[in-house]
Coordinates of C-alpha atoms (C1' of nucleotides) in Angstrom, one line a residue:
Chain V
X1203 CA 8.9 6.4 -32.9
X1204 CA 7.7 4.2 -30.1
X1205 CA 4.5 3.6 -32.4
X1206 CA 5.2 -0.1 -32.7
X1207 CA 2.6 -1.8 -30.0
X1208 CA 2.7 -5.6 -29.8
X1209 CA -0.8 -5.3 -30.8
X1210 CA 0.5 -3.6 -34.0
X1211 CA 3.1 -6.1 -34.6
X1212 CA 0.4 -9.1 -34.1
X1213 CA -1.9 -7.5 -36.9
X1214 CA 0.5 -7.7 -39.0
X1215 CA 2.1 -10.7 -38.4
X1216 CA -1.8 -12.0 -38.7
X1217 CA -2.5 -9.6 -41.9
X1218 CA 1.0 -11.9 -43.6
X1219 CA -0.9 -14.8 -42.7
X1220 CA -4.8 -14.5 -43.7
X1221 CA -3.1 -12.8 -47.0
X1222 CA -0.7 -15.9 -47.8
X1223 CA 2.1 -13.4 -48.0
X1224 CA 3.6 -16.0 -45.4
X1225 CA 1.6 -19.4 -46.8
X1226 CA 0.7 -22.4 -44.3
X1227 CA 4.0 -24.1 -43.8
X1228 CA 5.9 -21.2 -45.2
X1229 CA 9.0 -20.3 -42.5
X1230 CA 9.1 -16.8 -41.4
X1231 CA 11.7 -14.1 -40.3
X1232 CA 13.0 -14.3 -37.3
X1233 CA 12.7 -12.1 -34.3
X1234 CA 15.1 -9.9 -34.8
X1235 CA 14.8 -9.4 -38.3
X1236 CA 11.1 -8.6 -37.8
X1237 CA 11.8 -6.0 -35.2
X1238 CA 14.4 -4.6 -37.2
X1239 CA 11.9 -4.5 -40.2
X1240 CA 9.1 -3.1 -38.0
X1241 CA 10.9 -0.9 -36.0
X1242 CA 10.5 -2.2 -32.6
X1243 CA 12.4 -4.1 -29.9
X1244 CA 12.4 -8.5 -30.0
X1245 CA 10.8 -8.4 -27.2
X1246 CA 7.8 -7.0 -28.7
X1247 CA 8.5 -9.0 -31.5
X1248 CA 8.0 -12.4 -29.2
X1249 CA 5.4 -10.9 -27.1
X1250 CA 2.9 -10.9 -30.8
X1251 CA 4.2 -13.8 -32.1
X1252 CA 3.9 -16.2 -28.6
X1253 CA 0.2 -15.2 -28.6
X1254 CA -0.5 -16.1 -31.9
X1255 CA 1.4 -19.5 -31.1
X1256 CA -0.8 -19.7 -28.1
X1257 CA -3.6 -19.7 -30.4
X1258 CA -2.3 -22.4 -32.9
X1259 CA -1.7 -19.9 -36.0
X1260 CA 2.1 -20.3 -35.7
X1261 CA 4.5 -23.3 -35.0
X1262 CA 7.3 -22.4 -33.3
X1263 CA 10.6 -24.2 -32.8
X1264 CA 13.9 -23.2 -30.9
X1265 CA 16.4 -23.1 -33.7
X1266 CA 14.2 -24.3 -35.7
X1267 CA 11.9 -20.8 -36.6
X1268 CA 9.1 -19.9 -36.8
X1269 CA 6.4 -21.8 -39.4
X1270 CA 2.9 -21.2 -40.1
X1271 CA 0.9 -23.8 -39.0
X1272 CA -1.4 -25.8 -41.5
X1273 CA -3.9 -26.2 -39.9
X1274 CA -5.1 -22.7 -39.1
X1275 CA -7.7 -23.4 -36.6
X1276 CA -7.2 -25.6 -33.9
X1277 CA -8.3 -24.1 -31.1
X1278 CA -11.9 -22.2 -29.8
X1279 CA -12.1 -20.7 -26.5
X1280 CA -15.9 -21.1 -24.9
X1281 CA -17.1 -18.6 -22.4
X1282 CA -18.7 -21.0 -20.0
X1283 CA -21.7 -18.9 -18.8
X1284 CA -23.5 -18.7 -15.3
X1285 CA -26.8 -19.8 -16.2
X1286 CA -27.9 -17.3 -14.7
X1287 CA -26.3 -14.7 -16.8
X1288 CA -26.8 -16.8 -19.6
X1289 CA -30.4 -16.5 -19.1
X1290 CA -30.1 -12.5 -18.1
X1291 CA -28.0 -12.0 -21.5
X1292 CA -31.3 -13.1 -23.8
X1293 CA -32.9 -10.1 -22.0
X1294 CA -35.5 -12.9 -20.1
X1295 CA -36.0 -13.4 -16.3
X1296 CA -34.2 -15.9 -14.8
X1297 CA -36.4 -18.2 -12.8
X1298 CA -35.0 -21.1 -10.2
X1299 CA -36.7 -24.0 -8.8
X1300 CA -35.5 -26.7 -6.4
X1301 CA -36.9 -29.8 -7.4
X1302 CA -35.0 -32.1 -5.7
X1303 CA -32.8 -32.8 -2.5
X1304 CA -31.8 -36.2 -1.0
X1305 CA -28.6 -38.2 0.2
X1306 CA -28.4 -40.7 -2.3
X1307 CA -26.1 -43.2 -3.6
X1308 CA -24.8 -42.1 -7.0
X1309 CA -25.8 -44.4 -10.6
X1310 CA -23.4 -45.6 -12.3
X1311 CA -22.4 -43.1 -14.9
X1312 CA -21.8 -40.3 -11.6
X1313 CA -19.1 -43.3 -9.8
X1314 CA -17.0 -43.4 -12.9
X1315 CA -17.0 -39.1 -13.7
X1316 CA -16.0 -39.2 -10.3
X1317 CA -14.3 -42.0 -9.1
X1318 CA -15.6 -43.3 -6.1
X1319 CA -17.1 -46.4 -4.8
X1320 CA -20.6 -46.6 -4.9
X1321 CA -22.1 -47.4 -1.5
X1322 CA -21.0 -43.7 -0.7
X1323 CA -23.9 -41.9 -0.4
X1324 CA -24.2 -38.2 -2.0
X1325 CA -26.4 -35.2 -2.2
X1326 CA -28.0 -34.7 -5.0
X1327 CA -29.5 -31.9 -5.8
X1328 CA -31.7 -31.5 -9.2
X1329 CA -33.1 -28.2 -10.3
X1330 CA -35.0 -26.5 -12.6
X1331 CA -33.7 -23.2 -14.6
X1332 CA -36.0 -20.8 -16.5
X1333 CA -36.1 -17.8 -18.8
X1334 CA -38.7 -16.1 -19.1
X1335 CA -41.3 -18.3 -17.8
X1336 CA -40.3 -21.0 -19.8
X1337 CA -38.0 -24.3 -18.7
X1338 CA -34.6 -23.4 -20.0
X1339 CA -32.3 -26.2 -18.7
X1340 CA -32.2 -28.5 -16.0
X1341 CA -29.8 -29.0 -14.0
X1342 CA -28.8 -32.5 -11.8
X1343 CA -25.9 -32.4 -9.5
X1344 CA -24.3 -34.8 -6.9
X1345 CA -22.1 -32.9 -4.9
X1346 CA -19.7 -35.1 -2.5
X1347 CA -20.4 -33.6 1.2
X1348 CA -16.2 -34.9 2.2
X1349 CA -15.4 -32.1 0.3
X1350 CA -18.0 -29.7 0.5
X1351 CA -18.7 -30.0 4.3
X1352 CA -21.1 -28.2 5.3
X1353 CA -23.5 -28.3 1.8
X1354 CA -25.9 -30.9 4.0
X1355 CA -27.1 -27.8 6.0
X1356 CA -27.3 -25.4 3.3
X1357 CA -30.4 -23.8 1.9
X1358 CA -29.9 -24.6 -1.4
X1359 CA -33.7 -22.8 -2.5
X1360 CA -32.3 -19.6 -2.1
X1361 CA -28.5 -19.7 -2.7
X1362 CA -28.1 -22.3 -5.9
X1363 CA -25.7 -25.1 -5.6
X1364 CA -23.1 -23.4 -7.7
X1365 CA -22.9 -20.3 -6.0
X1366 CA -22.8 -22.3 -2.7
X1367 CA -19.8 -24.4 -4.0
X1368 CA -18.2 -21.7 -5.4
X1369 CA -18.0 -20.0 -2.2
X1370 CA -17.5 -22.6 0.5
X1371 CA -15.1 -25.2 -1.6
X1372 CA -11.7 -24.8 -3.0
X1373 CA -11.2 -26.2 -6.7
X1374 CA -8.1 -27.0 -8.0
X1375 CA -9.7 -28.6 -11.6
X1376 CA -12.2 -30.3 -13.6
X1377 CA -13.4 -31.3 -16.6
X1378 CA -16.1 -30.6 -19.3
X1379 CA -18.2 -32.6 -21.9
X1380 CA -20.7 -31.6 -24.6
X1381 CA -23.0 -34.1 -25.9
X1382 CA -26.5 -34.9 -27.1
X1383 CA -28.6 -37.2 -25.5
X1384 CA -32.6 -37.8 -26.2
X1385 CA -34.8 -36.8 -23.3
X1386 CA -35.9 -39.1 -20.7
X1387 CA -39.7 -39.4 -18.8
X1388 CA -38.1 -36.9 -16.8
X1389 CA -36.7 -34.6 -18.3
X1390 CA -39.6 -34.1 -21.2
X1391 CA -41.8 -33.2 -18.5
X1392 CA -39.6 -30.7 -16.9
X1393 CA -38.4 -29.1 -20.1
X1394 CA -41.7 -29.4 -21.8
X1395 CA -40.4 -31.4 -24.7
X1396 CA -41.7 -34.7 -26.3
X1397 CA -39.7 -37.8 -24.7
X1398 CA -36.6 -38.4 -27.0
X1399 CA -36.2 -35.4 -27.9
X1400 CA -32.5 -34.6 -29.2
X1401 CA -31.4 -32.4 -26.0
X1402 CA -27.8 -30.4 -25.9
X1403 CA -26.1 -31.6 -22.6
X1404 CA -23.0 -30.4 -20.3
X1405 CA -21.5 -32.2 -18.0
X1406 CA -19.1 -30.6 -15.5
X1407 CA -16.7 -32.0 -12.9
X1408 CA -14.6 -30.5 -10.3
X1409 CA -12.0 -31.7 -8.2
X1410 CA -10.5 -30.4 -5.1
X1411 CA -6.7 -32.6 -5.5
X1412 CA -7.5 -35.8 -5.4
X1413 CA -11.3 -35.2 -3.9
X1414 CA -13.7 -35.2 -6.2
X1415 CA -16.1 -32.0 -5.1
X1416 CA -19.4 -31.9 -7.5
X1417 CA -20.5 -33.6 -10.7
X1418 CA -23.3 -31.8 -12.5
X1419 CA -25.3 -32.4 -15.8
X1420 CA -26.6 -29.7 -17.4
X1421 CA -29.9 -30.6 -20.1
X1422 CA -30.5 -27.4 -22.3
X1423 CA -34.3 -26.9 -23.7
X1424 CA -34.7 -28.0 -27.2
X1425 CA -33.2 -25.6 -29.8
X1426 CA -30.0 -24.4 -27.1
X1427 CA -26.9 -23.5 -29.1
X1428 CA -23.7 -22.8 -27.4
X1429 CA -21.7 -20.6 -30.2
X1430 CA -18.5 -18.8 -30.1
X1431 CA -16.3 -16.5 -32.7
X1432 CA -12.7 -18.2 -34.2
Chain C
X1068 CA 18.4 -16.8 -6.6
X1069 CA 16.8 -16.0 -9.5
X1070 CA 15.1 -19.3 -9.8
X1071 CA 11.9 -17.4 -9.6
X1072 CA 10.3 -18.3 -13.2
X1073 CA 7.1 -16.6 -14.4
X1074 CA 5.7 -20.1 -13.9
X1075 CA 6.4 -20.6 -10.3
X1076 CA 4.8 -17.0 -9.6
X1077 CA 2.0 -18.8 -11.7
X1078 CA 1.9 -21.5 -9.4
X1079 CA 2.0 -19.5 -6.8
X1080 CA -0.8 -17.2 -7.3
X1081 CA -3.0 -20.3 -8.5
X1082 CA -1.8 -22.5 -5.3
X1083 CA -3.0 -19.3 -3.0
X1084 CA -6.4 -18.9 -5.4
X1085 CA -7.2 -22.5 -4.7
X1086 CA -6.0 -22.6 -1.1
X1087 CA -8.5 -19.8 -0.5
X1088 CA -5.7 -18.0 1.1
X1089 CA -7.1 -15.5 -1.8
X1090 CA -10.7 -15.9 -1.4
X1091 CA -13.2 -15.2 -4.7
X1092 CA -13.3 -11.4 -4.8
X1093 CA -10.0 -10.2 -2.8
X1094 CA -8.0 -7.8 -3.4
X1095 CA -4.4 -9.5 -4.4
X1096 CA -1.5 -7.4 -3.3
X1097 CA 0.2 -5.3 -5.9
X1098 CA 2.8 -6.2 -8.6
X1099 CA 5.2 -4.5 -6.9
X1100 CA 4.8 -5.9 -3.4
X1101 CA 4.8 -9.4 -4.8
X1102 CA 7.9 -8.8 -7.1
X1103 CA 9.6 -8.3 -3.7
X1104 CA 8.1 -11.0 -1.6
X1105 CA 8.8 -13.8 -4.7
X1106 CA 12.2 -12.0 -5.2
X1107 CA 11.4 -11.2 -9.1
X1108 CA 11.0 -8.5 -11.3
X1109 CA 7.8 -6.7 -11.6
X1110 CA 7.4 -7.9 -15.1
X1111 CA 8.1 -11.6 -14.7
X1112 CA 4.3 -11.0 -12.1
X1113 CA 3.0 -9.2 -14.3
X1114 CA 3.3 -11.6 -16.8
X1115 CA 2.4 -14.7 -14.3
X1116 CA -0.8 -12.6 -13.9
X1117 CA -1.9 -11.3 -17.0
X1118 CA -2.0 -15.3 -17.8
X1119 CA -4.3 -16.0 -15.1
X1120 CA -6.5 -13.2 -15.9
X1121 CA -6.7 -14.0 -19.4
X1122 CA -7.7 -17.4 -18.5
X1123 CA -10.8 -15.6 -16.2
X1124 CA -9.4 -16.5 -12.7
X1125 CA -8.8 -13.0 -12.1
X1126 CA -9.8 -9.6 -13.0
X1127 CA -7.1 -6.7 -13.0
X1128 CA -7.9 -3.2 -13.8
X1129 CA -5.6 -0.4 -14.0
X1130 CA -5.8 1.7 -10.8
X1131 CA -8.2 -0.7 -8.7
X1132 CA -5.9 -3.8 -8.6
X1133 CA -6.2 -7.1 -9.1
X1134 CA -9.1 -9.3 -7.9
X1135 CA -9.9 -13.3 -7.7
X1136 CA -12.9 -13.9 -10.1
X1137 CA -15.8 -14.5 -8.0
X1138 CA -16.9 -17.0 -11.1
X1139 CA -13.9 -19.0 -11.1
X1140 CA -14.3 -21.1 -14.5
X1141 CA -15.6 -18.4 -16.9
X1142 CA -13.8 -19.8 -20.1
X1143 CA -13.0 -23.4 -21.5
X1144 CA -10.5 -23.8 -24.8
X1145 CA -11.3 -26.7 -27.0
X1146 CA -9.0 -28.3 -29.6
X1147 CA -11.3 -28.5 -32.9
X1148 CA -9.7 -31.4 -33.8
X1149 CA -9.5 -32.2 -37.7
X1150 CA -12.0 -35.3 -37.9
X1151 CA -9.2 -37.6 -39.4
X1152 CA -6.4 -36.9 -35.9
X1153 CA -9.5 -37.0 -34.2
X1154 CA -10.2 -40.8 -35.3
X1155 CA -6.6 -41.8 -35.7
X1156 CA -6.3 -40.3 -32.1
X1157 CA -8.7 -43.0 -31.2
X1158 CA -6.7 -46.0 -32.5
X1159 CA -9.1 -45.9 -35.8
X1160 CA -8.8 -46.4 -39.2
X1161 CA -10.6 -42.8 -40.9
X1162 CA -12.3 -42.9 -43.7
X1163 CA -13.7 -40.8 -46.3
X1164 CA -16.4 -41.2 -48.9
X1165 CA -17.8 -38.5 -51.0
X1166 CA -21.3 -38.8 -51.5
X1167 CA -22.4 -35.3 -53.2
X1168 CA -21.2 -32.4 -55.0
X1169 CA -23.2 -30.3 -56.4
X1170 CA -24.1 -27.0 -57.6
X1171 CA -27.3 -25.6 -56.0
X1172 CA -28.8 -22.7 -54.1
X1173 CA -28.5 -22.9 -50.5
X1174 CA -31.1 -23.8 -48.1
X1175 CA -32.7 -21.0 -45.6
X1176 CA -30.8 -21.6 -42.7
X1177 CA -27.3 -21.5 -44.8
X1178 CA -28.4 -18.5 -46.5
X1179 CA -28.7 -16.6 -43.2
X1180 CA -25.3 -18.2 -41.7
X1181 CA -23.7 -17.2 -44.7
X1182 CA -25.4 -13.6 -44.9
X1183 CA -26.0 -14.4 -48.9
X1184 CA -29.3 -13.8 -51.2
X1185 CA -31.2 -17.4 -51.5
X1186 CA -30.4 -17.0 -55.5
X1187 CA -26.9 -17.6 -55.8
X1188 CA -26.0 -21.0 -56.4
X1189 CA -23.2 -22.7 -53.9
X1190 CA -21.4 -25.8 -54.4
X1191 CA -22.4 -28.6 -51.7
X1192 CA -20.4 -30.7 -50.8
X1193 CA -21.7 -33.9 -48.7
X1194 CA -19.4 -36.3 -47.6
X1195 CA -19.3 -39.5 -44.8
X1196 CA -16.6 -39.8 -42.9
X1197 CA -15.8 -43.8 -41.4
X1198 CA -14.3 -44.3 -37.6
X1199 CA -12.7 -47.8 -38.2
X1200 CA -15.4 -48.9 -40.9
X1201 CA -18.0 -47.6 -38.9
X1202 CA -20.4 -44.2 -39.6
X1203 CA -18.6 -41.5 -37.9
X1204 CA -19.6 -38.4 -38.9
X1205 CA -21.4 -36.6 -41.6
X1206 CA -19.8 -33.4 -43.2
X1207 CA -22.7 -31.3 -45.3
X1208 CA -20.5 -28.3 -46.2
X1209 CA -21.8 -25.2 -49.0
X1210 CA -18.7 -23.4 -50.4
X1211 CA -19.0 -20.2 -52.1
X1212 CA -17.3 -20.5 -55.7
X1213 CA -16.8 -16.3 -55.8
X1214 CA -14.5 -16.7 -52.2
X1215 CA -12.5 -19.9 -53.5
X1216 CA -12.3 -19.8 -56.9
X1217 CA -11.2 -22.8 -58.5
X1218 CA -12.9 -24.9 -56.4
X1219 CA -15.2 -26.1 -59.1
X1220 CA -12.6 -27.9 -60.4
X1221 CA -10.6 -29.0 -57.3
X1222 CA -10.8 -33.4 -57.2
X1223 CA -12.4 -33.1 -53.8
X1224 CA -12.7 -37.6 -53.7
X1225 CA -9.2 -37.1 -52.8
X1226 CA -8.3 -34.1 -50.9
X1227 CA -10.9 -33.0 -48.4
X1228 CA -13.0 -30.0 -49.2
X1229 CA -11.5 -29.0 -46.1
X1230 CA -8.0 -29.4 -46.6
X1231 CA -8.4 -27.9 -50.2
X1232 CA -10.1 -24.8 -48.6
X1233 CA -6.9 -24.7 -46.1
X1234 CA -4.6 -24.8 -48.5
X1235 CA -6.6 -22.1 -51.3
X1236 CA -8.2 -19.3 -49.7
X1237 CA -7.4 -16.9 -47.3
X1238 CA -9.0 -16.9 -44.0
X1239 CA -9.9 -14.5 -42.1
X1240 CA -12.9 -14.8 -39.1
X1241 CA -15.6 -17.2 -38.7
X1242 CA -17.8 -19.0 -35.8
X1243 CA -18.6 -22.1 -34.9
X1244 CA -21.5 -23.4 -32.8
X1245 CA -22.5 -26.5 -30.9
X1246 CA -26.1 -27.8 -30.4
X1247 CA -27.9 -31.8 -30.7
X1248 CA -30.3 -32.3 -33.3
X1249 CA -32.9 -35.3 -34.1
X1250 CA -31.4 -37.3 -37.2
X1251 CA -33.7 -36.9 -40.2
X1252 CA -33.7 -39.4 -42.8
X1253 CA -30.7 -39.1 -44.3
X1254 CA -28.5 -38.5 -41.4
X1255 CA -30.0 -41.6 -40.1
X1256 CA -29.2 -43.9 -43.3
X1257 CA -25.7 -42.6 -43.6
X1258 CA -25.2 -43.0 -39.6
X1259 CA -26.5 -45.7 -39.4
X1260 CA -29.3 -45.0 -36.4
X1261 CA -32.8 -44.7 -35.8
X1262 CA -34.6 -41.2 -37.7
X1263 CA -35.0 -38.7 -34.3
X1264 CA -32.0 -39.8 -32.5
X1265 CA -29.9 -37.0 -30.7
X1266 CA -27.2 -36.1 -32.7
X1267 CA -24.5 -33.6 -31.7
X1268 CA -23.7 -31.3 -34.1
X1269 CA -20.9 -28.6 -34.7
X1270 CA -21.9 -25.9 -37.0
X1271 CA -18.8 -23.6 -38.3
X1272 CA -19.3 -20.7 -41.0
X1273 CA -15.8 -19.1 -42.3
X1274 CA -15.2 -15.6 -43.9
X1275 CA -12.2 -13.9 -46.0
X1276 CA -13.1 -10.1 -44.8
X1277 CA -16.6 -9.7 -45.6
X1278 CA -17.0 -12.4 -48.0
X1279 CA -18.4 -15.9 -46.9
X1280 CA -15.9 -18.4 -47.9
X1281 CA -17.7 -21.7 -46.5
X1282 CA -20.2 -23.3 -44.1
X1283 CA -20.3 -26.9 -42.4
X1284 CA -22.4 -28.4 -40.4
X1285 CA -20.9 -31.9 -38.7
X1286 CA -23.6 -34.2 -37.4
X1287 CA -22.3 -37.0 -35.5
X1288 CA -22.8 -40.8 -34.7
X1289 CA -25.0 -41.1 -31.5
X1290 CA -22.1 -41.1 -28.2
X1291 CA -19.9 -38.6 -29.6
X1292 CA -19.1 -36.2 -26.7
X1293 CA -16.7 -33.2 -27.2
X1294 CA -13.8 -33.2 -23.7
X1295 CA -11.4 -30.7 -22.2
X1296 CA -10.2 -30.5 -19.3
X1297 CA -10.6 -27.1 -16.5
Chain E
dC1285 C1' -24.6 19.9 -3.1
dG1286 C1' -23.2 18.4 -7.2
dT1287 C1' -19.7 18.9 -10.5
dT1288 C1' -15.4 19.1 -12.3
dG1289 C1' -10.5 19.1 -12.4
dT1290 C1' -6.3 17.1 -10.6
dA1291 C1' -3.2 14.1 -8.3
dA1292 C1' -2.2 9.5 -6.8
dT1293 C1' -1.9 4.8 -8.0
dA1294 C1' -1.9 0.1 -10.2
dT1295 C1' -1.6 -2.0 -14.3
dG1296 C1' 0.1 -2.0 -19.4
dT1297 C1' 3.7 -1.7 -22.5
dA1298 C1' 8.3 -0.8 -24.8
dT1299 C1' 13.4 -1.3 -24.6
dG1300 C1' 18.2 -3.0 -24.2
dC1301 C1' 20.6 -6.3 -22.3
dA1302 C1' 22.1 -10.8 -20.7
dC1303 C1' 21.8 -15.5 -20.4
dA1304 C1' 19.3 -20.1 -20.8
dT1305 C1' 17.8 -23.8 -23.7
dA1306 C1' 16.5 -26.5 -27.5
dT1307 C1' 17.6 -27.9 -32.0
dT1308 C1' 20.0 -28.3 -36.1
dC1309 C1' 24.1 -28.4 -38.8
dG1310 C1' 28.4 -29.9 -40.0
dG1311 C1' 33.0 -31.4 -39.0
dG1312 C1' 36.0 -34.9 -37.3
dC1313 C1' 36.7 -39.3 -35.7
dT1314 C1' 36.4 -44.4 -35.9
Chain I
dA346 C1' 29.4 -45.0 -43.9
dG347 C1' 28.1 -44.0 -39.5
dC348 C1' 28.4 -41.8 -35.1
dC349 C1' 29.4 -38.3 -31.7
dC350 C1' 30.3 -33.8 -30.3
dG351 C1' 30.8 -29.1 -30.5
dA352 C1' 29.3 -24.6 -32.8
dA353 C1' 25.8 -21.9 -34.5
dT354 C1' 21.3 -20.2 -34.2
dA355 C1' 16.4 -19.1 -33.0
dT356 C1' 13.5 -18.8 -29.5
dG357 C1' 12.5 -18.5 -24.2
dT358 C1' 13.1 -15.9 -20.2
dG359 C1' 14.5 -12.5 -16.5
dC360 C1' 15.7 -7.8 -15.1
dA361 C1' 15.9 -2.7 -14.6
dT362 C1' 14.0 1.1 -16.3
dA363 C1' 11.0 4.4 -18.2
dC364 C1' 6.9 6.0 -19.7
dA365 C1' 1.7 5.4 -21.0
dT366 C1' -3.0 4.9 -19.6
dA367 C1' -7.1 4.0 -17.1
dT368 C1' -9.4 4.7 -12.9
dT369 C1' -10.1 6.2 -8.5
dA370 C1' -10.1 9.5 -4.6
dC371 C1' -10.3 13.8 -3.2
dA372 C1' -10.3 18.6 -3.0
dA373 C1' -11.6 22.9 -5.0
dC374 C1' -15.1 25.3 -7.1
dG375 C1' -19.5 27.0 -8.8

DNA sequence: CGTTGTAATATGTATGCACATATTCGGGCT
DNA sequence: AGCCCGAATATGTGCATACATATTACAACG
């Protein structure tokens, strides 16, 4: 009778929820109750009803219960792909061209995401992706050399920045934007759009402690959509 | 000394990830061996672990061990914040005007998010919503009457089409997609831009099994950007 | 030489128990 | 009435153990 997975216990628990037979709000049996009910340990109990907390379904309070939330979706997870892969997923060939590479100092918008002064010269390193022949996104990084020594002697043609990072930095954290921005001179004529053109943008940070490591804006092709299942 | 928590093994394992003392694609040692040199129980790793790796910094498989992700930041959670906490978050007075509801059939693009023949009619629901008296962003949502019945008659000037749909049908699946789009005319009236400026736009379809329940598409004001952090 | 079966191995999961911790409830005191 | 404190309660966590399961390595076999 050891038929009672976790999993098993969660589909239920989820199957009481989608089917209002516990309502948003409603409290629900506790632990031990359930797993007397389902036949199974509390432990196995908790183990299916902490993930579904985890996911913002259920509210859960010491002494308090369990509720279920009102709000039933308040959370999305995004797989944040390679661009590579990303590219190599549509079933097109990736392509990957340098366009630029120069110690720089950073504008304005790169000093705040990253906090430092801005007489401090970075390297920035802009490139261009494509799929299938065709400009997919481009890319325009200013990676801080303190933290990434080394990167100033890199070949960055062959290896791309990320990879590089990835392998020669440690990370401790970052952050991550979506937004839309309309194309600039620049960017129209790499991603073969018409200037002002409503463009889906990423913009990633990373941070080694204190130190920030690498700031980089992604600028998707017209049309990109990033999508995900709830 | 059993102040070994599943955290501090978390900790642990992270601090050694980022420290490189576990380079990107190294074998980790085995449950059991940590267990021993942390001074826990094989399951309080295991479950320090099994968090990391669902969070993509590692990849465990039965047999061949556990390894560091070579891709460290594979996945990013978002809060989908309801629109009014989002602009309350922010200090603002929300607002909320309704400015359609209608019956009609639904245009191309919602037929095929929706999976539905372009012949049955859908009730549309349009509605502004205000960030401190200013445009924030536009909700154009179709509900299908057969999946949330009673909706035809629901007072939706008051209660949100969303919150009604909350609190009415049951909810089982759905996906939601980011992407920027040019404002067209009447995005551009209600937001109170220029027509063809980038828009970022959140596009979210919900189901009750097989049965599409609802789909909204969220264009908003010019500078909204969507944050987490890594 | 490839193929297949089998044993070894690391992770995955269930269980019973004990204790920790947060929160609420209610009683008793002022 | 109001406040404080202790008891009750539900979840959170750790541990030892046992067994399940996927995967790899390797040896036997045709």
């Amino acid at each position: 009778m050891t038929a009672m997975t976790w999993q098993a216990v969660q589909a239920e628990a989820l199957r009481r929820i989608r089917t209002r037979e516990w309502p948003p709000g409603a409290r629900i049996p506790d632990e031990e109750d359930l797993a007397r009910e389902l036949g199974c340990a509390r432990t196995t109990v908790n183990r299916a009803l902490r993930d579904l907390a985890d996911a913002g379904l259920l509210d859960r309070r010491r002494r308090a219960g369990t509720h279920v939330a009102t709000t039933p979706v308040r959370k999305a997870t995004f797989e944040i792909p390679i661009i590579r892969q990303d590219v190599e997923a549509r079933g097109l060939v990736h392509g990957y061209t340098l366009l630029t590479r120069a110690m720089a100092p950073p504008d304005a918008a790169t000093c705040r995401a990253l906090a430092l002064p801005g007489d401090v010269p970075l390297l920035r390193v802009v490139a261009l992706h494509l799929a299938g022949g065709a400009p997919f996104c481009l890319e325009d990084r200013w990676i801080n050399p303190v933290a990434a020594p080394g990167v100033e002697q890199a070949d960055l043609s062959v290896t791309s920045a990320n990879e590089w990072l990835v392998r020669h930095t440690a990370f401790s954290g970052g952050g991550i934007e979506f937004g839309a921005v309309a194309a600039d001179a620049v960017q129209a004529a790499h991603l073969a759009c018409a200037p002002g053109a409503a463009l889906f943008e990423i913009v990633r940070t990373t941070w080694a402690g204190a130190d920030p490591i690498t700031a980089v804006r992604l600028t998707y092709a017209p049309g990109y959509r990033m999508k995900t299942a709830l």
